[in-house]
C-alpha cells in the first residue's frame, strides 16, 4: 500500500511538472525586405504547381488520419446515438443584405472575367472606415471601393507572388488580411513554401489607407528554431501596439502523429511596420503545451469593436470524433496562461459537405471540411464568442459550432450551440460583432453552404442579445457545383472573410466561397447589416402642472431591454423612474441601466413653466416693462428673469404684495436685446410667466 501511495505521489509531481512547463521566448530583429507599389504591378503569368493528391484511409499523412476520423465520426453518429444538440431559440429578425460585388478583372477587349481562386480558396477580407475593401484568395489580392463600386488596383488583381515581389521558384499561399482602425491601415500576411529551407511568414504593412500606396514587406523565418520545420495554418490579430501571428510548425515527411511539432506565436511591433522602419522587433513564443502535449491550431481572438487590449487565443482537440474541451489562453507581458474549459455541448470532426455529384458512401467525396478547429473568435466586453466546424449529431451533416466563453477576466466558462440544417451542410464559419451599443452582445455569423440541391455559396445568421438565432439567410447561391479535381473530394474553405466595419454600427462585411458556372470557385462580398437598429434611450420630463419648486421628474425609456434601474444625481440605484423636489433652474442627472448592462446618462435643467397669455406692456419694449397679477392674500413675491434658453439672468426683486390686483414694473435698460422670460413666484407657486422682448 505504501509503495502505491509513493508511486501516486511521484506521478503527481511528474504531472505538475508537465503542467508547469514555461513557454520559450526568442527575440528577433526583422529587416524590411522590400517596399512594393501595387499601382505599378502589371499582370504576370504567375506559374504555380499545387499537389492535389487526395489522401487514402490508413495513410501516414495528417490528411489520411483526418479521413479515418471522418469515417469513425460517421459510424459514431449512426451507431452510438450521441446526445442531440440542445434546441436553440429563434427570432424573426435576419441580417439585411446591402451592397455586394464579385471580384472580376477586365480583358483588354473590355469583357469582365471572374477572378478564379486557388485550391483551396482561403477567402479573407479587410474593410477600412472609408469603405475600401481588400480581399484575398489563393493566390490573388483584389481591392474594391464600395463608394464608387469600382476596382482599386489598375491591374484589377495582383497575384500574391507579385504583391511581395517574390521568386518564380517559390509558392505563396494562405493569405490573411486585417484592418487596423487606429492606424487606418491594412496588414496582409501570407506563407511562402512548405520546405524548411525556404519556409517564410511574409508580413505586409500598408503605408496608408489606400491599397495602391506602398506596402512594407518583412519576412519572418518559417523555420525559426532552425530544427527542420516549416510554418502552416496562419491566424492574425491586432492590439494597440502589436501584431500577432500564430501558426503550426510541421516536420516534413513525417506521419500525422509526429508531423506536428507545436504551435508558435509571433509578436511584432506594428507601429514600426506601418512606418516602414528598416527593421522591426519580433518575439517568438514556442513550446506551448498543456499536460505535456503541444496545443494545436492556436486561433487569435479579434477585438469585437477594433483592436483588443490583450491577446487571447483559443484551441481545441480538433481531430476528435467528440470532445468538449476548449483551451483558453492569455498572453500578457510575455507570460502565457493556458486553461482547459469544458463546454456543455461537444464538437467533433465533421463529414465532408455534399454537393450535386457527391457519393455519400465514400467519405473521401464531397467538399472537404477539414477538422473541428476554431475558425473565428471575437472579444465583446467580458466574453468571447467563437465558431468552428462540427458534425451535427441530429443529422450527421456538417454544421457550425457557436461557442461562448463568459466571464473572461474572472472565472471563464464555456457554453455552446450547434447551428445546422436538415438539408444543407454548413462549413468554415467566421463571426463578427454587430452591436450598435457597447453593451450589445449580438453577432453575425457567416459561413459557406452546400447540398445536393444547393450550389456552393454563402449564408449568414444573426444571434441577438437574448442568444436567440434568426433563420439562416442565404447571402449568395452558387452558379453550379464545383468540379476541379479529377477524383475524391473538392477543396472548400479553408476559412471565411468577415469583419465589422468599425465606424458603421451594426455593419459587417462578408467574403465567402462561391461556385462559378465554370465549376471553378471564386468569392462573393456582401454588406450585412444587423436587424437591430434600436439603442437604449430615454427622455427626462417634468410632471404637470409644473411649479416653481417641488417638481417631480420622470425618466421615460423609449428603447432598451427591461427591467430598468435608475440612478438619480449620483445616488443609489432604484427601480423608481421618478424623483421629486426640484425647482426651476435645478440640474438633474439620471443614469438608466437595462438588463443587458447597457447604460445611458442624461441631464435636465428644470425649465420655467409654460408661458401664459397675461398682459405685459409695452411688448416689445425698450426701457421698461410692466405686468399685472392677482394675489389671493398678502405675501412676498419673487421676480426672476430668465433668457430664452431657461438660464437665470437676474433675481430682480423679492417684494411684498397685497391681496387683489398688483402690478410689477422694472427697467429693461441693463439688458441686451433679445427674448426673456419674467417669472413671478409666491410661496413656491408661479403667479405669472411672461415672454418679454427687449428691442
XYZ file of C-alpha atoms in Angstrom:
695
model
C 0.000 0.000 0.000
C 2.849 2.360 0.909
C 4.542 1.670 -2.427
C 1.274 2.572 -4.224
C 0.968 5.877 -2.334
C 4.601 6.698 -3.141
C 4.063 5.890 -6.825
C 0.954 8.075 -6.960
C 2.895 10.886 -5.291
C 5.724 10.621 -7.834
C 3.219 10.579 -10.717
C 1.555 13.673 -9.248
C 4.887 15.504 -9.123
C 5.633 14.466 -12.692
C 2.242 15.695 -13.911
C 2.587 19.017 -12.092
C 6.000 19.455 -13.674
C 4.473 18.935 -17.113
C 1.699 21.424 -16.461
C 4.213 23.953 -15.165
C 6.350 23.998 -18.312
C 7.049 27.517 -19.420
C 6.901 28.707 -22.984
C 10.152 29.675 -24.639
C 10.791 33.163 -25.961
C 13.243 34.206 -28.631
C 13.765 37.760 -29.865
C 14.397 38.661 -33.490
C 15.199 41.840 -35.363
C 13.481 41.515 -38.732
C 14.805 43.710 -41.528
C 12.461 45.213 -44.074
C 12.902 43.067 -47.152
C 11.463 45.471 -49.716
C 8.806 48.037 -50.500
C 6.242 47.273 -53.195
C 3.974 49.612 -55.152
C 0.693 47.880 -56.124
C -0.229 50.648 -58.554
C 2.867 49.753 -60.594
C 2.393 45.974 -60.641
C 1.429 44.573 -64.016
C -0.313 41.328 -64.877
C 2.011 38.304 -64.811
C 1.862 34.631 -65.814
C 2.108 33.546 -62.150
C 3.174 29.935 -62.824
C 2.268 27.684 -59.863
C 2.250 23.949 -59.122
C -0.005 22.566 -56.362
C -0.086 18.976 -55.171
C -3.714 17.863 -55.431
C -3.429 14.190 -54.500
C -6.285 13.059 -52.282
C -5.490 11.103 -49.096
C -6.343 7.464 -48.616
C -7.555 5.714 -45.445
C -4.777 4.284 -43.317
C -2.121 6.517 -44.879
C 0.689 8.206 -42.960
C -0.324 11.800 -43.601
C -2.384 14.119 -41.401
C -4.996 14.210 -44.169
C -5.213 10.422 -44.161
C -5.687 10.459 -40.386
C -8.426 13.053 -40.784
C -10.163 10.822 -43.330
C -10.031 7.940 -40.856
C -11.574 10.211 -38.215
C -14.380 11.213 -40.572
C -15.195 7.525 -41.108
C -15.247 6.979 -37.335
C -17.367 10.093 -36.821
C -19.944 8.851 -39.304
C -20.171 5.486 -37.542
C -20.324 7.221 -34.168
C -23.271 9.292 -35.329
C -25.063 6.274 -36.798
C -24.492 3.731 -34.051
C -23.587 5.420 -30.787
C -26.548 7.800 -30.892
C -24.719 10.729 -29.283
C -26.629 13.397 -27.405
C -28.580 15.591 -29.761
C -27.734 19.283 -29.752
C -29.885 21.371 -27.451
C -32.686 23.258 -29.227
C -31.946 26.893 -29.977
C -34.409 29.742 -29.539
C -35.458 31.646 -32.634
C -36.052 35.275 -33.531
C -37.811 36.539 -36.645
C -35.060 39.053 -37.387
C -32.418 38.224 -40.002
C -29.354 40.090 -41.292
C -30.070 42.650 -44.012
C -28.052 42.392 -47.231
C -26.578 45.654 -48.536
C -24.133 46.279 -51.379
C -22.359 43.325 -52.969
C -19.630 42.566 -55.505
C -17.822 39.653 -57.127
C -14.097 40.114 -57.835
C -13.576 40.475 -61.586
C -10.876 41.685 -63.916
C -11.331 43.181 -67.373
C -9.760 41.827 -70.510
C -8.283 44.454 -72.869
C -11.346 43.793 -75.025
C -13.455 45.252 -72.231
C -15.103 41.992 -71.181
C -15.218 41.141 -67.446
C -13.950 37.784 -66.203
C -14.360 36.328 -62.709
C -11.210 36.077 -60.640
C -10.655 32.378 -60.046
C -9.477 31.300 -56.614
C -6.976 28.562 -55.931
C -7.431 25.167 -54.301
C -8.434 25.708 -51.533
C -9.995 29.151 -51.871
C -8.932 30.627 -48.474
C -11.162 33.709 -48.627
C -10.115 36.617 -46.397
C -11.237 40.257 -46.132
C -10.452 43.617 -44.533
C -12.526 46.811 -44.894
C -11.436 50.344 -43.973
C -13.507 53.072 -42.368
C -13.539 54.762 -45.787
C -15.219 51.741 -47.389
C -12.183 50.318 -49.204
C -12.404 46.525 -49.195
C -9.301 44.407 -49.677
C -9.945 40.708 -50.290
C -7.577 37.843 -50.971
C -7.802 34.222 -52.061
C -5.242 31.640 -53.019
C -3.305 33.211 -54.643
C -4.538 36.682 -55.550
C -5.307 40.072 -53.959
C -8.146 42.344 -55.112
C -9.374 45.692 -53.749
C -12.768 47.359 -54.249
C -14.046 50.870 -53.497
C -17.578 50.394 -52.158
C -18.367 54.100 -52.572
C -17.802 54.135 -56.334
C -18.322 50.377 -56.852
C -15.032 50.131 -58.757
C -11.808 48.148 -58.554
C -8.902 49.899 -56.824
C -5.822 48.348 -58.458
C -5.093 49.456 -62.034
C -4.413 45.812 -62.907
C -7.575 44.721 -61.021
C -5.993 41.614 -59.483
C -2.473 41.107 -58.147
C -1.043 37.641 -57.600
C 0.475 37.047 -54.163
C 3.891 36.380 -55.672
C 3.823 39.737 -57.473
C 2.402 41.543 -54.439
C 5.510 40.623 -52.424
C 7.866 40.729 -55.412
C 8.615 37.058 -54.833
C 10.541 34.317 -56.592
C 9.232 32.338 -59.539
C 10.539 29.148 -57.939
C 8.529 29.611 -54.717
C 4.918 29.074 -53.719
C 2.905 31.817 -51.968
C -0.318 30.850 -50.248
C -2.681 31.089 -47.226
C -3.285 34.882 -47.208
C -4.812 36.568 -44.145
C -5.975 40.205 -44.061
C -6.775 42.550 -41.193
C -7.591 46.277 -40.892
C -6.231 48.460 -38.086
C -8.829 51.155 -37.355
C -6.437 53.000 -35.022
C -3.768 53.337 -37.703
C -6.259 53.357 -40.616
C -4.063 50.864 -42.464
C -4.083 47.242 -43.649
C -1.987 44.166 -42.915
C -1.597 41.218 -45.281
C 0.142 38.077 -44.038
C 0.892 35.031 -46.199
C 3.071 31.933 -46.209
C 5.908 31.003 -48.530
C 6.873 27.413 -49.355
C 6.461 24.237 -47.311
C 10.152 23.371 -47.297
C 12.078 24.192 -44.069
C 14.966 25.630 -46.097
C 12.655 28.156 -47.796
C 9.614 28.494 -45.479
C 8.752 32.076 -44.505
C 5.951 34.095 -42.959
C 5.638 37.246 -45.078
C 4.115 40.281 -43.340
C 2.973 43.246 -45.448
C 2.104 46.595 -43.803
C 0.298 49.233 -45.866
C 1.665 52.763 -45.622
C -1.787 54.369 -45.834
C -5.480 53.555 -46.197
C -5.064 53.482 -49.978
C -4.043 49.957 -51.081
C -2.308 51.491 -54.119
C 0.231 53.244 -51.899
C 3.479 51.474 -50.930
C 3.448 48.358 -48.742
C 6.382 47.468 -46.490
C 7.404 43.793 -46.652
C 9.035 41.869 -43.797
C 9.975 38.175 -43.888
C 9.854 36.077 -40.713
C 11.608 32.704 -40.757
C 9.244 29.783 -41.262
C 11.840 27.554 -39.588
C 12.549 29.924 -36.679
C 14.201 27.344 -34.410
C 16.454 26.024 -37.176
C 15.265 22.476 -36.496
C 13.939 21.383 -39.901
C 10.362 22.718 -39.604
C 8.046 24.782 -41.780
C 5.109 27.017 -40.808
C 1.455 26.280 -41.636
C -2.091 27.491 -40.740
C -1.878 31.262 -40.152
C -4.068 33.417 -37.908
C -3.546 37.108 -37.049
C -4.787 39.690 -34.561
C -4.045 43.279 -33.514
C -3.743 45.024 -30.175
C -2.992 48.704 -29.631
C 0.725 48.243 -30.223
C 1.283 44.703 -31.519
C 0.546 42.475 -34.490
C 0.238 38.802 -33.566
C 0.623 35.807 -35.847
C 0.046 32.175 -34.925
C 0.957 29.071 -36.897
C 1.857 25.397 -36.654
C 5.372 24.012 -37.030
C 5.427 20.962 -39.311
C 8.128 18.291 -39.698
C 8.471 17.346 -43.367
C 7.864 13.754 -44.498
C 6.572 12.623 -41.112
C 3.314 10.765 -40.348
C 0.458 12.741 -38.817
C 1.230 11.555 -35.269
C 4.678 13.151 -35.247
C 4.490 15.639 -38.096
C 3.046 18.382 -35.910
C 5.755 19.909 -33.715
C 3.932 22.626 -31.816
C 2.219 25.950 -32.366
C 4.029 29.278 -32.329
C 3.119 32.894 -31.652
C 4.922 35.815 -33.302
C 4.599 39.205 -31.573
C 5.574 42.198 -33.744
C 5.881 45.954 -33.267
C 3.080 47.083 -35.564
C 3.878 50.811 -35.422
C 7.384 50.173 -36.737
C 5.916 48.036 -39.517
C 3.340 50.631 -40.547
C 6.093 53.269 -40.551
C 8.315 51.138 -42.790
C 11.213 51.043 -40.322
C 14.328 49.328 -41.660
C 13.818 46.648 -39.008
C 11.103 45.675 -36.550
C 11.309 43.844 -33.240
C 9.642 40.433 -33.185
C 9.336 37.948 -30.334
C 8.723 34.244 -30.942
C 6.853 32.147 -28.349
C 7.003 28.357 -28.651
C 6.791 25.194 -26.505
C 3.096 25.928 -25.870
C 1.767 22.858 -24.090
C -0.839 21.517 -21.710
C -0.277 18.300 -19.797
C 2.994 17.795 -21.624
C 1.331 17.838 -25.047
C 1.551 20.553 -27.661
C -1.587 22.627 -28.219
C -2.512 22.615 -31.897
C -4.054 25.324 -34.115
C -3.992 28.369 -31.832
C -6.560 30.854 -33.089
C -6.247 34.532 -32.149
C -9.250 36.391 -30.730
C -10.099 39.659 -32.510
C -11.339 42.745 -30.696
C -15.067 42.974 -31.419
C -15.036 46.750 -31.898
C -11.452 47.145 -33.115
C -8.082 46.307 -31.636
C -8.067 44.226 -28.462
C -6.338 45.245 -25.225
C -4.866 41.771 -24.668
C -4.135 38.762 -26.816
C -6.468 35.868 -26.099
C -6.284 32.598 -28.011
C -8.499 29.528 -28.335
C -7.844 25.948 -29.347
C -9.484 22.543 -29.016
C -8.974 18.848 -29.759
C -9.817 19.334 -33.406
C -9.306 15.744 -34.623
C -11.582 14.065 -32.069
C -14.846 12.417 -33.043
C -16.437 14.015 -29.977
C -14.864 16.288 -27.361
C -15.905 19.119 -25.076
C -12.516 20.680 -24.193
C -11.779 24.274 -25.198
C -8.293 25.615 -24.421
C -8.384 29.236 -23.262
C -5.043 31.096 -23.440
C -3.975 34.628 -22.492
C -0.676 36.313 -23.351
C 0.114 39.253 -21.059
C 3.504 40.945 -20.672
C 5.266 37.933 -22.166
C 3.513 35.432 -19.880
C 1.170 32.841 -21.364
C -1.514 31.114 -19.296
C -3.360 28.004 -20.501
C -6.679 26.884 -19.043
C -8.797 23.953 -20.255
C -12.526 24.697 -20.180
C -15.339 22.185 -20.523
C -18.239 23.086 -22.807
C -21.835 21.990 -22.236
C -22.020 20.949 -25.924
C -19.491 18.656 -27.597
C -17.938 19.291 -31.004
C -16.470 16.744 -33.395
C -14.884 16.111 -36.781
C -17.460 16.945 -39.465
C -18.146 14.852 -42.550
C -17.459 16.318 -45.955
C -20.195 18.530 -47.341
C -22.470 17.285 -50.083
C -22.987 18.824 -53.486
C -24.758 17.779 -56.679
C -22.421 14.904 -57.583
C -21.338 13.700 -54.111
C -21.211 9.982 -53.403
C -22.055 9.826 -49.684
C -20.903 6.205 -49.458
C -17.354 7.486 -49.984
C -16.083 9.599 -47.040
C -13.389 10.936 -49.344
C -16.010 12.509 -51.617
C -17.797 15.879 -51.454
C -16.480 19.227 -50.256
C -13.591 18.945 -47.798
C -14.434 20.361 -44.348
C -11.098 19.635 -42.639
C -11.488 19.227 -38.867
C -13.232 20.899 -35.913
C -10.646 23.607 -35.135
C -11.636 27.136 -34.064
C -12.010 29.311 -37.178
C -13.094 32.697 -35.798
C -13.349 34.458 -32.427
C -14.239 37.958 -31.160
C -13.912 39.584 -27.737
C -17.040 41.538 -26.721
C -16.598 43.242 -23.350
C -16.100 40.329 -20.907
C -16.971 37.441 -23.223
C -15.528 35.703 -26.258
C -17.785 34.282 -28.945
C -16.195 31.805 -31.351
C -17.087 29.447 -34.196
C -15.757 26.343 -35.901
C -16.787 23.332 -37.951
C -18.524 20.378 -36.319
C -20.787 17.440 -37.051
C -24.465 17.953 -36.309
C -25.377 14.834 -34.268
C -29.037 15.230 -35.205
C -28.412 14.798 -38.947
C -24.851 13.625 -39.438
C -24.250 16.693 -41.638
C -21.528 19.283 -41.157
C -22.611 22.316 -39.148
C -21.424 25.404 -37.266
C -20.258 25.225 -33.654
C -21.014 28.549 -31.898
C -19.326 28.836 -28.509
C -19.369 31.452 -25.760
C -16.619 31.947 -23.181
C -18.211 34.034 -20.433
C -16.505 35.878 -17.537
C -13.232 36.074 -19.474
C -11.494 38.218 -16.849
C -12.739 36.329 -13.803
C -13.886 32.688 -13.933
C -14.241 31.735 -17.607
C -16.805 29.103 -18.580
C -17.995 27.747 -21.936
C -21.446 27.151 -23.353
C -22.277 26.416 -26.980
C -24.897 25.714 -29.630
C -24.806 23.835 -32.912
C -26.248 25.621 -35.955
C -27.322 23.079 -38.538
C -29.890 22.323 -41.202
C -31.948 19.329 -42.292
C -30.923 19.780 -45.940
C -27.774 21.888 -46.210
C -24.232 21.424 -44.974
C -22.637 24.467 -43.322
C -18.883 24.948 -43.108
C -15.962 27.303 -42.470
C -17.782 29.898 -40.335
C -16.495 33.233 -39.106
C -18.006 35.639 -36.598
C -18.212 39.435 -36.117
C -19.781 41.692 -33.512
C -22.815 43.514 -34.954
C -23.973 45.625 -31.997
C -24.785 49.324 -32.082
C -24.129 49.810 -28.344
C -21.060 48.906 -26.296
C -23.202 46.621 -24.166
C -24.640 44.664 -27.120
C -23.684 41.007 -27.410
C -25.272 40.402 -30.790
C -23.218 38.879 -33.599
C -23.467 37.922 -37.247
C -22.061 34.512 -38.171
C -21.338 33.841 -41.847
C -20.408 30.527 -43.445
C -20.324 28.504 -46.651
C -23.253 26.263 -47.588
C -23.909 23.411 -49.991
C -26.247 20.435 -50.526
C -27.406 18.005 -53.189
C -29.738 20.741 -54.461
C -27.979 23.940 -53.366
C -24.861 25.002 -55.259
C -21.951 26.053 -53.030
C -22.449 29.625 -51.862
C -22.563 31.514 -48.596
C -25.087 32.211 -45.852
C -25.375 34.138 -42.584
C -27.266 34.014 -39.314
C -27.911 36.645 -36.646
C -27.717 35.957 -32.898
C -29.296 38.681 -30.771
C -28.719 39.853 -27.212
C -31.062 37.205 -25.823
C -28.987 34.455 -27.565
C -31.837 33.848 -29.993
C -30.939 32.902 -33.575
C -32.534 34.120 -36.781
C -33.403 31.907 -39.672
C -30.392 31.229 -41.881
C -30.178 33.893 -44.590
C -28.844 32.783 -47.960
C -26.471 35.575 -48.958
C -25.491 34.132 -52.326
C -26.312 30.904 -54.128
C -23.580 29.375 -56.284
C -23.951 29.169 -60.047
C -23.052 25.481 -60.364
C -21.415 22.651 -58.455
C -17.609 22.571 -58.166
C -15.563 20.091 -60.179
C -11.869 20.933 -60.282
C -10.171 17.773 -59.024
C -10.265 14.545 -61.034
C -11.174 12.216 -58.159
C -12.142 12.331 -54.496
C -13.149 15.487 -52.696
C -13.160 19.122 -53.824
C -11.456 21.692 -51.595
C -13.758 24.061 -49.691
C -12.889 26.859 -47.307
C -10.329 26.770 -45.650
C -11.543 29.958 -43.993
C -14.021 32.805 -44.488
C -13.513 36.593 -44.587
C -15.686 38.554 -42.136
C -15.132 41.934 -40.452
C -17.210 44.548 -38.681
C -16.964 47.997 -40.287
C -15.707 49.767 -37.234
C -17.190 53.211 -37.894
C -20.612 51.939 -39.021
C -22.602 50.438 -36.156
C -24.206 47.090 -36.867
C -22.485 46.637 -40.252
C -20.407 43.592 -41.187
C -18.574 42.802 -44.451
C -18.616 39.183 -45.647
C -16.456 37.368 -48.217
C -17.280 33.703 -48.703
C -16.833 30.820 -51.135
C -18.732 30.942 -54.434
C -19.084 28.202 -57.054
C -18.919 29.593 -60.598
C -20.736 28.493 -63.731
C -17.454 27.026 -64.984
C -17.463 24.648 -61.946
C -14.493 26.515 -60.502
C -14.623 28.802 -57.466
C -14.211 32.440 -56.508
C -15.597 34.679 -53.758
C -18.624 36.856 -53.048
C -18.547 40.026 -50.957
C -21.696 41.333 -49.266
C -22.503 44.017 -46.718
C -24.579 42.518 -43.904
C -26.459 44.786 -41.515
C -27.840 43.916 -38.119
C -31.655 43.972 -37.965
C -31.413 45.716 -34.571
C -31.420 49.468 -35.168
C -32.526 50.426 -31.647
C -30.377 51.596 -28.766
C -31.161 52.400 -25.153
C -32.700 55.877 -24.994
C -34.916 57.846 -22.634
C -36.329 61.336 -22.048
C -36.440 63.375 -18.854
C -39.698 65.275 -18.376
C -41.250 67.456 -15.666
C -44.634 66.386 -14.279
C -47.553 68.735 -14.902
C -48.815 71.014 -13.510
C -45.333 72.466 -13.140
C -44.459 74.508 -10.079
C -41.573 76.775 -9.273
C -40.321 74.232 -6.734
C -41.134 70.684 -5.579
C -41.392 69.383 -9.152
C -41.371 65.644 -9.973
C -39.041 64.481 -12.782
C -39.764 61.323 -14.809
C -37.408 59.161 -16.906
C -39.386 57.720 -19.831
C -37.487 54.906 -21.665
C -38.095 54.623 -25.423
C -35.711 51.788 -26.344
C -33.967 49.206 -24.220
C -34.400 45.825 -22.612
C -36.400 45.874 -19.349
C -36.273 45.767 -16.417
C -34.509 49.079 -15.828
C -32.742 50.643 -12.872
C -32.312 54.371 -12.300
C -29.631 56.401 -10.554
C -30.593 59.999 -9.761
C -27.879 62.630 -9.185
C -25.273 60.025 -8.244
C -27.384 58.378 -5.540
C -28.189 54.723 -5.090
C -29.762 52.517 -7.741
C -33.552 52.275 -7.685
C -36.375 50.867 -9.772
C -38.326 54.149 -9.386
C -38.350 56.060 -12.668
C -39.160 59.398 -10.987
C -37.728 61.715 -8.353
C -39.296 64.666 -6.506
C -38.262 68.021 -5.056
C -36.621 70.057 -7.817
C -37.028 73.755 -8.516
C -36.826 75.778 -11.719
C -33.171 76.033 -12.754
C -32.048 72.917 -10.867
C -29.967 70.305 -12.743
C -30.974 66.645 -12.529
C -28.762 63.804 -13.808
C -30.179 60.347 -14.389
C -28.444 57.103 -15.427
C -30.639 54.326 -16.799
C -29.347 50.743 -16.958
C -31.154 47.897 -18.712
C -30.965 44.148 -18.168
C -28.069 43.756 -20.667
C -25.934 46.151 -18.652
C -26.381 48.987 -21.165
C -26.127 52.397 -19.512
C -27.070 55.887 -20.674
C -26.792 59.139 -18.709
C -28.721 62.323 -19.418
C -29.157 65.650 -17.604
C -32.032 68.127 -17.431
C -32.177 71.721 -16.250
C -35.710 72.191 -14.888
C -37.231 74.801 -17.190
C -39.606 77.536 -16.227
C -43.257 76.612 -16.604
C -45.041 77.248 -19.902
C -45.812 80.906 -20.750
C -49.305 82.263 -20.041
C -51.221 84.860 -22.011
C -51.351 87.642 -19.431
C -50.652 91.279 -20.291
C -47.129 92.659 -20.455
C -46.783 96.206 -21.727
C -45.196 97.594 -23.671
C -44.029 94.473 -25.514
C -41.650 94.698 -27.317
C -40.194 97.317 -25.019
C -37.088 99.436 -24.934
C -36.797 100.871 -21.442
C -39.290 99.280 -19.043
C -41.944 96.570 -18.776
C -44.945 96.052 -16.509
C -47.057 93.030 -15.666
C -50.233 92.724 -13.600
C -51.019 89.787 -11.332
C -53.564 88.663 -8.725
C -52.815 87.738 -5.104
C -55.241 85.672 -3.058
C -53.733 87.087 0.131
C -50.888 89.257 1.260
C -47.450 87.727 0.658
C -43.915 88.004 -0.684
C -43.361 87.908 -4.460
C -40.058 86.920 -6.117
C -39.345 88.358 -9.571
C -36.912 86.227 -11.660
C -35.646 86.926 -15.172
C -34.558 84.043 -17.491
C -33.148 84.039 -21.007
C -34.762 82.168 -23.905
C -32.784 79.010 -23.014
C -34.134 78.906 -19.471
C -30.957 80.191 -17.816
C -31.398 82.549 -14.863
C -30.249 86.060 -15.839
C -31.186 88.055 -12.712
C -33.049 87.741 -9.432
C -34.796 91.069 -9.879
C -36.561 91.533 -6.552
C -38.251 89.987 -3.515
C -41.106 92.365 -2.598
C -44.311 92.347 -0.521
C -47.648 92.387 -2.361
C -51.255 92.884 -1.205
C -54.221 90.647 -1.901
C -56.039 91.549 -5.106
C -54.668 93.076 -8.308
C -50.996 94.151 -8.329
C -48.550 95.436 -10.943
C -44.799 94.796 -11.169
C -42.562 97.067 -13.263
C -38.831 97.017 -13.921
C -36.260 98.631 -16.203
C -35.003 96.880 -19.325
C -32.111 99.259 -19.939
C -29.422 96.917 -18.397
C -30.465 94.115 -20.755
C -29.148 93.336 -24.227
C -31.695 92.999 -26.976
C -33.458 89.636 -27.125
C -36.194 87.470 -25.666
C -36.582 86.911 -21.920
C -38.999 85.244 -19.524
C -40.247 87.090 -16.431
C -41.414 84.740 -13.666
C -43.293 85.930 -10.572
C -43.328 83.402 -7.704
C -45.051 83.421 -4.306
C -44.964 80.605 -1.739
C -43.303 78.311 -4.300
C -46.116 78.781 -6.803
C -45.711 80.549 -10.140
C -48.074 83.526 -10.396
C -47.016 84.709 -13.831
C -44.594 83.575 -16.551
C -44.378 86.058 -19.415
C -42.257 86.467 -22.512
C -40.659 89.909 -22.771
C -38.924 91.145 -25.916
C -36.227 93.806 -25.452
C -35.696 95.918 -28.572
